[in-house]
Amino acid sequence: MGRRDMMANPDPQSNTEKMSLRGGGGRGGVAARLVFILLMATFSVPAMAVSDPTETAALLAFKSAQIDPGGKLSAWNGNDPCGPPAWAGIYCEVDTTTKVSHVIEIRAMNYNLRGTLVPHLGNLTRLLRLNVINNGLTGQIPPALGKLGNLILFLVNNNELTGEIPPELGNLTSLIRFQIDVNRLSGSIPPQLGNLTRVNHLHMNNNSLSGAIPADLARLRNLNHLILDHNKVSGPLPEVLSTVPQLTIIQLDYNPINAGLPLSWTQIPSLIKLSLRNCSITGTAPELGAMSNLTFVDMSDNGLTGGLPSNISSKMITLAFSNNQLVGNVPPQYATLDAIQNLDLSNNKLNGSVPTFGTGASFNNDSQMVVIDLQNNLFTGWNVQTQEAVTRPNKKVWLTGNPSMCGSNGIIPAPTQLSVCQGSNSVLQQGVSYGSDAPKGTAVCPSSCEYPALLVEANNLTCWCATPITVQIRLKSPSFTYFDPGYLTYFQGLAARALSISTYQVRASNTTRTPGLFSQDITLLIFPPAKSASFNESAYDAVYLQFASWRVSAGEEWSFSIVGPYDFLDFFIATAGSSKKGLSTGAVVGIVVGAVALAAALAALFTFALLRRRSAYSRDPKQALPLLPPGVNIKGVKGFTFAELAKATDNFSSDHELGQGGYGKVYKGVLADGGLVAIKRAQEGSMQGATQFYTEIELLSRVHHRNLVQLLGFCNDRGEQMLVYEFMAGGTLRDHLTPTEIMDFGRRMHIALGTARGILYLHTEADPPIFHRDIKASNILLDERYNAKVADFGLSKLAPIPDLNGATPEHVSTIVKGTPGYLDPEYFLTQKLTDKTDVYSFGVVLLEIITGMFPIAYGKNIVREVNRAMEEGDIMSIADPQMGSNPSKQGLEPLLKLALACCQNESEARPSMVEIVRELEDIWRIIKPTLMSKVDSDTFSIDMEHLRGSHGQMQPSSSSFQDASYIMSDGKGDLRGSINPR
Ligand SMILES: *[C@@H]1O[C@H](CO)[C@@H](O)[C@H](O)[C@H]1NC(C)=O
Ligand SMILES: *[C@@H]1O[C@H](CO)[C@@H](O)[C@H](O)[C@H]1NC(C)=O
Ligand SMILES: *[C@@H]1O[C@H](CO)[C@@H](O)[C@H](O)[C@H]1NC(C)=O
């Protein structure tokens, strides 16, 4: 995508011809021109090369196996993937002898592809780099990929791949990086992977891999990082792995190892990180003194016994042994560590006195966060110096749960108690986010600069407008626990050195700690050299390759010992037209992180995706296809361009208007294929941030129920946001409750039951659960057969989600929203939104269905009116006269009772949706026999067929997208509703 942005960026500087001529310069101009022409002649030969037909077929097979909502592969047509112009994401090399172009790279990162890796890809025998990071790819890894003998980078991480790792992948003997992490792979790790003798990185975390780690991996003489956390790998751990000469990271957290740590693993001199949190490791705590380069050890949540390791590397930054059975003292050496940021020894049986903290360098760096967590042990004392150290900025010692110190007769003086005896891990839960601003100075930047680039030269500051490359990386295994702002400068220098550019060209624009993931996201802006506005294409590709081939950290000691490996998240050009605001999103992102770490990581991605999207639009209207932010999982929902929807609605003509809601106008649209849809067009002021918009779409795309209006598509284009829904020919329920329309009791029951099932699904089956907040008769739509579908639900109405400790708040506090007459009085008073708020509104709808009255009319409130009638025993008088052959009291009475129960003032007294559906089904069963004899209307008889479970005759509603797999049944078994897979 980045490449596409690049090409859409008409920049005079990027012209190769100009560059070459300028290089020639002055008098030598003619000669240079000659050379240039010759060069061009040589270069033009490749342009006539043809693409390899087998490879073309393989790419087309891959394309045809994809759902491609972003249209990323739309240019993959014809027989010349290598071009020019090459297909998006395809990079080639010409074989000079045969003049055939061969594909050497597939770069389809963040393309939002949903499909499979086809075996045909195995025919791309010249392929060096396969990058399909962060898509929604499903299915298995085809064994045929083992034919890619030249492959250097195998990057299929962050997808939904299933099945086992094919042993054939052991044939990829050129690989230096093998990333299958964050998928759903299962089975054991094939010993054949031991044949990948050049591989530096094995990243297999976050899958369901099982079995023991094969000893064959010890044959990986070039292995640096073995990352296998969050799997189902069991013991024993292979002793021989310790013989790998350059092993620096072993990360196995969250696996049921259930075995001891081999002694040999404590003797790996090159090791920097040993992470085995929550692995059921048994035996005594290991001695670690033989590993002098260790900076990170986490063996928390295991079954370790004995004492703490007596001697640890002086470089230690993070050391965690919490939640074990450790006894004895804390060795005094621990208190002298210079780099320590996080020493977590909580929840053991350690005793003695707390050693004297405060002398180490990190304790004397005011900006550096240091946390010593000694909670829930048996410590009996500490000295004055430690007590003083606690008062320094960003330093914490926690001692809660040590009875002799913090107990009722605790020895800690009152003023200090407050800070050390109220232990908390809140610091760890918070995300921290930093951004470094452009250097301050007196240079005058052109006022229109989106991205001012600054050059400091001998006290002279120059400023010009430039278009930087944005690179997002995630440090997935850093040794630091707390990001020191001082690291930013370091990072800038590191990137500059790796890219061989000047430090003024690199700016860390944002860093976000995601504590739940123990990873750190960093966004770097890479600026073109002095006075240039942007990169030319080859410079852009060079920067890309530096990052995407992980050359950036090579040879850099600091990066090795602290930074650890990174995942490559995104790479794009944030062009002019994207607002400066985008740069200052750090603060916003930081706040989100505090709430939900994962969401924050996504938020950062969204933010930058937004920049990219805008830029694409402002550059080239033909490219107006929505670019989905990475991480957004939108299945079965189509992205529309503004033009498509304008066409569908005759330019949003008033003839097409269906109605107007709080969100904006709703239009009836006719798509190019003739399908009917309802299009909600957000008005000024209702527009959401891109993050929220896409998050909402993702959420809605996962909600499938026959009683919920289905989202079919969306549009986020030309500054407009629209949602495309299935069209409901029957209009709203409210439209049918008129004095001119007869609707019999059975049909009303059918609508009530459908509505209740739809709401029940939102409360109990949607993930996350959704509170609707605005249930009303005009939000219940009917298809041509009077099937009810609830409309207008979305993200703004999310039910509370469990916090990081797994506790679910019972309600969400919100600004009260809703429609008068339907509004839950308790919610109105307390602003506490619960599922019962929807129950109240549903009760009002039920009353409308029974009485035909409006919720509030002529100063009368429907709930009060019906209550009064019930008290007077006069229920038949309030039944809607338009019910045709009147229903029996036998059916009406329980229905009214149910409706009034829903409308109780106290939310506690109202039934839940499960109970409501069950009750409606019971009532239905009772009245059904009496109704059957009276059925005369044809549509209704079809309905009845349905309810008996015969769906053979059912025609889907008018929309061409409509899923025909209606599953209907009656009885209690249907409480879950049906989720129609798409
Ligand atoms: C390419 O690979 C596929 C599947 O592995 C195979 O069926 C096909 O015949 C291969 N060859 C060509 C020329 O497409
Ligand atoms: C690859 O490894 C397996 C198991 O370790 C071994 O049996 C096999 O012979 C190896 N294959 C090659 C081609 O080296
Ligand atoms: C420890 O780290 C230093 C500095 O990075 C390095 O030079 C040395 O080789 C490392 N020691 C081992 C045994 O790998």
Short mmCIF file of C-alpha atoms in Angstrom, two decimals, residues 3 91 93 104-105 107 128-129 131 152-153 155 176 469 471 498-499 537-553 566 568 571:
data_model
loop_
_atom_site.label_atom_id
_atom_site.label_comp_id
_atom_site.label_asym_id
_atom_site.label_seq_id
_atom_site.Cartn_x
_atom_site.Cartn_y
_atom_site.Cartn_z
CA ARG A 3 4.05 1.81 -2.68
CA TYR A 91 8.18 -7.08 -6.55
CA GLU A 93 13.65 -9.33 -10.58
CA ILE A 104 10.79 -12.14 -5.49
CA GLU A 105 8.49 -10.54 -2.97
CA ARG A 107 4.18 -7.59 0.28
CA LEU A 128 12.66 -14.25 -1.26
CA ARG A 129 10.10 -12.57 0.94
CA ASN A 131 4.83 -10.99 3.78
CA ILE A 152 14.46 -15.59 3.36
CA LEU A 153 11.46 -14.18 5.17
CA LEU A 155 5.96 -13.84 7.51
CA ILE A 176 16.43 -16.24 8.34
CA ILE A 469 7.66 7.90 5.93
CA VAL A 471 7.13 3.32 10.33
CA ALA A 498 20.85 1.71 10.66
CA LEU A 499 19.46 3.64 7.71
CA GLU A 537 10.52 5.47 -4.86
CA SER A 538 13.81 3.69 -4.60
CA ALA A 539 14.74 5.53 -1.40
CA TYR A 540 11.34 4.64 -0.03
CA ASP A 541 11.87 0.97 -0.86
CA ALA A 542 15.31 1.05 0.68
CA VAL A 543 13.91 2.32 3.96
CA TYR A 544 11.18 -0.28 3.80
CA LEU A 545 13.64 -3.08 3.26
CA GLN A 546 15.80 -1.96 6.16
CA PHE A 547 12.87 -2.33 8.48
CA ALA A 548 11.15 -5.27 6.87
CA SER A 549 14.30 -7.30 6.65
CA TRP A 550 15.14 -6.43 10.23
CA ARG A 551 18.45 -4.92 9.39
CA VAL A 552 17.72 -2.04 11.69
CA SER A 553 18.91 -3.61 14.90
CA TYR A 566 10.39 -6.12 16.87
CA PHE A 568 6.86 -4.75 11.79
CA PHE A 571 4.84 1.43 6.83
#
